[in-house]
Amino acid sequence: VYKRQIADHIRACSFLIVDGVIPGNEGRGYVLRRIVRRAIRHGYKLGRKGAFFHKLVADLVEEMGAAYPELKDAQSRVTDVLRQEEERFFETIEHGMSMLETELATLDAKGSKQLDGELAFKLHDTFGFPLDLTADVCRERGITVDEAAFDEAMARQREQARSAGKFKSAQGLD
């Protein structure tokens, strides 16, 4: 299952990049980033603890390059974009997964079936784990995420950012 999903993800990511999308924090860039990170997590579950995803571009070009010459033309750029995003995520996945696994083991020991939304937010904010990625890991263990608490933490952060922006503007620092 994970291998097929990784194959689907490399196709989606590669064609998004060919179309000019780059990983980011908003819009299509955010969707691309989430797809890349989900694929990396699937590989991680299959035992791939090092960069692998960007290396699949060559295989994709070999399979689909004749039908999609734009993919072949952009192979180097696609590989570079994915490699950079993969390296960024691998820097954090070990720490974030370790923190999440520790908390899940604690929940298992307590017989609890819900992950604290504040912790889910910390994983998101500190380690770049989108809520849906945390929820996927939890769902595999029969645990839910307190999404209301996550949303509250996110709202607090946004309010703090707005307040900081107003302060900078009032002080003429922007």
PDB file of C-alpha atoms in Angstrom:
ATOM      1  CA  VAL A   1       0.000   0.000   0.000  1.00  0.00           C
ATOM      2  CA  TYR A   2       2.695   2.530   0.990  1.00  0.00           C
ATOM      3  CA  LYS A   3       4.751   1.849  -2.135  1.00  0.00           C
ATOM      4  CA  ARG A   4       1.760   2.578  -4.362  1.00  0.00           C
ATOM      5  CA  GLN A   5       1.028   5.746  -2.382  1.00  0.00           C
ATOM      6  CA  ILE A   6       4.648   6.860  -2.729  1.00  0.00           C
ATOM      7  CA  ALA A   7       4.409   6.293  -6.488  1.00  0.00           C
ATOM      8  CA  ASP A   8       1.220   8.369  -6.628  1.00  0.00           C
ATOM      9  CA  HIS A   9       2.863  11.082  -4.543  1.00  0.00           C
ATOM     10  CA  ILE A  10       5.998  11.330  -6.713  1.00  0.00           C
ATOM     11  CA  ARG A  11       3.809  11.757  -9.794  1.00  0.00           C
ATOM     12  CA  ALA A  12       1.648  14.429  -8.166  1.00  0.00           C
ATOM     13  CA  CYS A  13       4.617  16.326  -6.735  1.00  0.00           C
ATOM     14  CA  SER A  14       6.639  16.185  -9.915  1.00  0.00           C
ATOM     15  CA  PHE A  15       3.833  17.495 -12.099  1.00  0.00           C
ATOM     16  CA  LEU A  16       3.027  20.263  -9.606  1.00  0.00           C
ATOM     17  CA  ILE A  17       6.656  21.389  -9.697  1.00  0.00           C
ATOM     18  CA  VAL A  18       6.727  21.185 -13.501  1.00  0.00           C
ATOM     19  CA  ASP A  19       3.685  23.501 -13.418  1.00  0.00           C
ATOM     20  CA  GLY A  20       5.661  26.002 -11.324  1.00  0.00           C
ATOM     21  CA  VAL A  21       4.492  25.170  -7.797  1.00  0.00           C
ATOM     22  CA  ILE A  22       7.138  25.146  -5.078  1.00  0.00           C
ATOM     23  CA  PRO A  23       6.696  23.944  -1.491  1.00  0.00           C
ATOM     24  CA  GLY A  24       5.501  26.721   0.781  1.00  0.00           C
ATOM     25  CA  ASN A  25       3.192  27.637   3.628  1.00  0.00           C
ATOM     26  CA  GLU A  26       0.197  28.788   1.610  1.00  0.00           C
ATOM     27  CA  GLY A  27      -2.076  27.630  -1.173  1.00  0.00           C
ATOM     28  CA  ARG A  28      -0.781  25.166  -3.736  1.00  0.00           C
ATOM     29  CA  GLY A  29       2.703  25.320  -2.214  1.00  0.00           C
ATOM     30  CA  TYR A  30       1.310  24.128   1.096  1.00  0.00           C
ATOM     31  CA  VAL A  31      -0.555  21.278  -0.602  1.00  0.00           C
ATOM     32  CA  LEU A  32       2.684  20.260  -2.320  1.00  0.00           C
ATOM     33  CA  ARG A  33       4.596  20.396   0.974  1.00  0.00           C
ATOM     34  CA  ARG A  34       1.972  18.186   2.643  1.00  0.00           C
ATOM     35  CA  ILE A  35       2.100  15.626  -0.172  1.00  0.00           C
ATOM     36  CA  VAL A  36       5.905  15.494  -0.002  1.00  0.00           C
ATOM     37  CA  ARG A  37       5.868  15.074   3.786  1.00  0.00           C
ATOM     38  CA  ARG A  38       3.220  12.377   3.637  1.00  0.00           C
ATOM     39  CA  ALA A  39       5.311  10.455   1.082  1.00  0.00           C
ATOM     40  CA  ILE A  40       8.398  10.803   3.263  1.00  0.00           C
ATOM     41  CA  ARG A  41       6.450   9.489   6.225  1.00  0.00           C
ATOM     42  CA  HIS A  42       5.308   6.479   4.183  1.00  0.00           C
ATOM     43  CA  GLY A  43       8.937   5.809   3.290  1.00  0.00           C
ATOM     44  CA  TYR A  44       9.900   6.278   6.928  1.00  0.00           C
ATOM     45  CA  LYS A  45       7.377   3.594   7.876  1.00  0.00           C
ATOM     46  CA  LEU A  46       8.962   1.311   5.274  1.00  0.00           C
ATOM     47  CA  GLY A  47      12.353   1.818   6.941  1.00  0.00           C
ATOM     48  CA  ARG A  48      13.724   4.615   4.746  1.00  0.00           C
ATOM     49  CA  LYS A  49      15.433   6.810   7.332  1.00  0.00           C
ATOM     50  CA  GLY A  50      17.376   8.830   4.767  1.00  0.00           C
ATOM     51  CA  ALA A  51      16.521  10.896   1.715  1.00  0.00           C
ATOM     52  CA  PHE A  52      14.917   8.775  -1.000  1.00  0.00           C
ATOM     53  CA  PHE A  53      11.932  10.596  -2.444  1.00  0.00           C
ATOM     54  CA  HIS A  54      13.768  12.953  -4.816  1.00  0.00           C
ATOM     55  CA  LYS A  55      15.644   9.986  -6.287  1.00  0.00           C
ATOM     56  CA  LEU A  56      12.364   8.623  -7.649  1.00  0.00           C
ATOM     57  CA  VAL A  57      12.106  11.467 -10.161  1.00  0.00           C
ATOM     58  CA  ALA A  58      14.544   9.688 -12.511  1.00  0.00           C
ATOM     59  CA  ASP A  59      12.362   6.554 -12.500  1.00  0.00           C
ATOM     60  CA  LEU A  60       9.255   8.645 -13.121  1.00  0.00           C
ATOM     61  CA  VAL A  61      10.929  10.393 -16.069  1.00  0.00           C
ATOM     62  CA  GLU A  62      11.978   7.029 -17.461  1.00  0.00           C
ATOM     63  CA  GLU A  63       8.378   5.766 -17.277  1.00  0.00           C
ATOM     64  CA  MET A  64       6.515   8.915 -18.322  1.00  0.00           C
ATOM     65  CA  GLY A  65       9.069  11.214 -19.972  1.00  0.00           C
ATOM     66  CA  ALA A  66       8.193  10.201 -23.529  1.00  0.00           C
ATOM     67  CA  ALA A  67       4.508  11.064 -22.998  1.00  0.00           C
ATOM     68  CA  TYR A  68       5.326  14.199 -20.979  1.00  0.00           C
ATOM     69  CA  PRO A  69       8.459  15.848 -22.422  1.00  0.00           C
ATOM     70  CA  GLU A  70       8.042  18.801 -20.051  1.00  0.00           C
ATOM     71  CA  LEU A  71       8.701  16.377 -17.202  1.00  0.00           C
ATOM     72  CA  LYS A  72      11.935  15.244 -18.833  1.00  0.00           C
ATOM     73  CA  ASP A  73      12.976  18.846 -19.498  1.00  0.00           C
ATOM     74  CA  ALA A  74      12.404  19.804 -15.845  1.00  0.00           C
ATOM     75  CA  GLN A  75      13.885  16.647 -14.276  1.00  0.00           C
ATOM     76  CA  SER A  76      16.848  18.414 -12.677  1.00  0.00           C
ATOM     77  CA  ARG A  77      14.712  21.232 -11.214  1.00  0.00           C
ATOM     78  CA  VAL A  78      12.080  18.804  -9.902  1.00  0.00           C
ATOM     79  CA  THR A  79      14.775  16.658  -8.300  1.00  0.00           C
ATOM     80  CA  ASP A  80      16.418  19.687  -6.675  1.00  0.00           C
ATOM     81  CA  VAL A  81      13.155  21.097  -5.298  1.00  0.00           C
ATOM     82  CA  LEU A  82      12.158  17.729  -3.833  1.00  0.00           C
ATOM     83  CA  ARG A  83      15.640  17.103  -2.425  1.00  0.00           C
ATOM     84  CA  GLN A  84      15.626  20.453  -0.626  1.00  0.00           C
ATOM     85  CA  GLU A  85      12.148  19.885   0.820  1.00  0.00           C
ATOM     86  CA  GLU A  86      13.051  16.347   1.831  1.00  0.00           C
ATOM     87  CA  GLU A  87      16.223  17.474   3.600  1.00  0.00           C
ATOM     88  CA  ARG A  88      14.269  20.130   5.497  1.00  0.00           C
ATOM     89  CA  PHE A  89      11.696  17.620   6.659  1.00  0.00           C
ATOM     90  CA  PHE A  90      14.195  14.904   7.579  1.00  0.00           C
ATOM     91  CA  GLU A  91      15.877  17.385   9.913  1.00  0.00           C
ATOM     92  CA  THR A  92      12.703  17.483  11.956  1.00  0.00           C
ATOM     93  CA  ILE A  93      10.951  14.134  11.422  1.00  0.00           C
ATOM     94  CA  GLU A  94      13.230  12.208  13.782  1.00  0.00           C
ATOM     95  CA  HIS A  95      12.610  14.609  16.671  1.00  0.00           C
ATOM     96  CA  GLY A  96       8.912  15.015  16.002  1.00  0.00           C
ATOM     97  CA  MET A  97       8.242  11.299  15.549  1.00  0.00           C
ATOM     98  CA  SER A  98      10.218  10.567  18.700  1.00  0.00           C
ATOM     99  CA  MET A  99       8.127  13.065  20.674  1.00  0.00           C
ATOM    100  CA  LEU A 100       4.891  11.720  19.200  1.00  0.00           C
ATOM    101  CA  GLU A 101       5.858   8.070  19.801  1.00  0.00           C
ATOM    102  CA  THR A 102       6.727   8.846  23.440  1.00  0.00           C
ATOM    103  CA  GLU A 103       3.374  10.523  23.973  1.00  0.00           C
ATOM    104  CA  LEU A 104       1.492   7.697  22.233  1.00  0.00           C
ATOM    105  CA  ALA A 105       3.241   5.149  24.454  1.00  0.00           C
ATOM    106  CA  THR A 106       2.173   7.178  27.507  1.00  0.00           C
ATOM    107  CA  LEU A 107      -1.411   7.292  26.237  1.00  0.00           C
ATOM    108  CA  ASP A 108      -1.338   3.528  25.641  1.00  0.00           C
ATOM    109  CA  ALA A 109      -0.102   2.958  29.189  1.00  0.00           C
ATOM    110  CA  LYS A 110      -2.890   5.159  30.583  1.00  0.00           C
ATOM    111  CA  GLY A 111      -5.512   3.615  28.330  1.00  0.00           C
ATOM    112  CA  SER A 112      -6.266   7.068  26.948  1.00  0.00           C
ATOM    113  CA  LYS A 113      -7.591   7.376  23.407  1.00  0.00           C
ATOM    114  CA  GLN A 114      -7.001  11.079  22.709  1.00  0.00           C
ATOM    115  CA  LEU A 115      -3.841  13.049  21.975  1.00  0.00           C
ATOM    116  CA  ASP A 116      -3.681  16.499  23.532  1.00  0.00           C
ATOM    117  CA  GLY A 117      -4.336  19.213  20.968  1.00  0.00           C
ATOM    118  CA  GLU A 118      -1.606  21.403  22.482  1.00  0.00           C
ATOM    119  CA  LEU A 119       0.955  18.681  21.732  1.00  0.00           C
ATOM    120  CA  ALA A 120      -0.425  18.318  18.201  1.00  0.00           C
ATOM    121  CA  PHE A 121      -0.005  22.078  17.800  1.00  0.00           C
ATOM    122  CA  LYS A 122       3.566  21.932  19.117  1.00  0.00           C
ATOM    123  CA  LEU A 123       4.354  19.204  16.564  1.00  0.00           C
ATOM    124  CA  HIS A 124       2.875  21.425  13.866  1.00  0.00           C
ATOM    125  CA  ASP A 125       4.518  24.651  14.978  1.00  0.00           C
ATOM    126  CA  THR A 126       7.929  23.320  15.998  1.00  0.00           C
ATOM    127  CA  PHE A 127       8.448  20.300  13.757  1.00  0.00           C
ATOM    128  CA  GLY A 128       6.312  21.114  10.726  1.00  0.00           C
ATOM    129  CA  PHE A 129       3.961  18.162  11.236  1.00  0.00           C
ATOM    130  CA  PRO A 130       0.613  19.147   9.728  1.00  0.00           C
ATOM    131  CA  LEU A 131      -2.366  18.164  11.862  1.00  0.00           C
ATOM    132  CA  ASP A 132      -3.455  15.584   9.292  1.00  0.00           C
ATOM    133  CA  LEU A 133      -0.060  13.838   9.507  1.00  0.00           C
ATOM    134  CA  THR A 134      -0.275  13.674  13.309  1.00  0.00           C
ATOM    135  CA  ALA A 135      -3.875  12.472  13.021  1.00  0.00           C
ATOM    136  CA  ASP A 136      -2.802   9.714  10.574  1.00  0.00           C
ATOM    137  CA  VAL A 137      -0.170   8.413  12.999  1.00  0.00           C
ATOM    138  CA  CYS A 138      -2.688   8.524  15.845  1.00  0.00           C
ATOM    139  CA  ARG A 139      -5.470   6.889  13.821  1.00  0.00           C
ATOM    140  CA  GLU A 140      -3.168   3.932  13.135  1.00  0.00           C
ATOM    141  CA  ARG A 141      -3.082   3.419  16.906  1.00  0.00           C
ATOM    142  CA  GLY A 142      -6.798   3.936  17.500  1.00  0.00           C
ATOM    143  CA  ILE A 143      -6.243   7.378  19.018  1.00  0.00           C
ATOM    144  CA  THR A 144      -7.941  10.649  18.113  1.00  0.00           C
ATOM    145  CA  VAL A 145      -6.537  14.158  18.302  1.00  0.00           C
ATOM    146  CA  ASP A 146      -8.225  16.889  20.333  1.00  0.00           C
ATOM    147  CA  GLU A 147      -8.706  19.128  17.304  1.00  0.00           C
ATOM    148  CA  ALA A 148     -10.625  21.764  19.277  1.00  0.00           C
ATOM    149  CA  ALA A 149      -7.587  22.323  21.524  1.00  0.00           C
ATOM    150  CA  PHE A 150      -5.354  22.372  18.429  1.00  0.00           C
ATOM    151  CA  ASP A 151      -7.597  25.029  16.849  1.00  0.00           C
ATOM    152  CA  GLU A 152      -7.503  27.098  20.060  1.00  0.00           C
ATOM    153  CA  ALA A 153      -3.696  26.978  20.136  1.00  0.00           C
ATOM    154  CA  MET A 154      -3.572  27.966  16.454  1.00  0.00           C
ATOM    155  CA  ALA A 155      -5.961  30.875  17.094  1.00  0.00           C
ATOM    156  CA  ARG A 156      -3.801  32.070  20.010  1.00  0.00           C
ATOM    157  CA  GLN A 157      -0.722  32.008  17.807  1.00  0.00           C
ATOM    158  CA  ARG A 158      -2.484  33.949  15.050  1.00  0.00           C
ATOM    159  CA  GLU A 159      -3.673  36.541  17.559  1.00  0.00           C
ATOM    160  CA  GLN A 160      -0.148  36.912  18.929  1.00  0.00           C
ATOM    161  CA  ALA A 161       1.179  37.347  15.397  1.00  0.00           C
ATOM    162  CA  ARG A 162      -1.468  39.993  14.653  1.00  0.00           C
ATOM    163  CA  SER A 163      -0.656  41.820  17.881  1.00  0.00           C
ATOM    164  CA  ALA A 164       3.060  41.744  17.094  1.00  0.00           C
ATOM    165  CA  GLY A 165       2.341  43.080  13.604  1.00  0.00           C
ATOM    166  CA  LYS A 166       0.242  45.927  15.012  1.00  0.00           C
ATOM    167  CA  PHE A 167       3.037  46.775  17.450  1.00  0.00           C
ATOM    168  CA  LYS A 168       5.634  46.873  14.672  1.00  0.00           C
ATOM    169  CA  SER A 169       3.354  49.019  12.528  1.00  0.00           C
ATOM    170  CA  ALA A 170       2.651  51.436  15.383  1.00  0.00           C
ATOM    171  CA  GLN A 171       6.369  51.713  16.099  1.00  0.00           C
ATOM    172  CA  GLY A 172       7.203  52.220  12.413  1.00  0.00           C
ATOM    173  CA  LEU A 173       9.251  48.986  12.405  1.00  0.00           C
ATOM    174  CA  ASP A 174       7.673  47.338   9.385  1.00  0.00           C
TER     175      ASP A 174
END
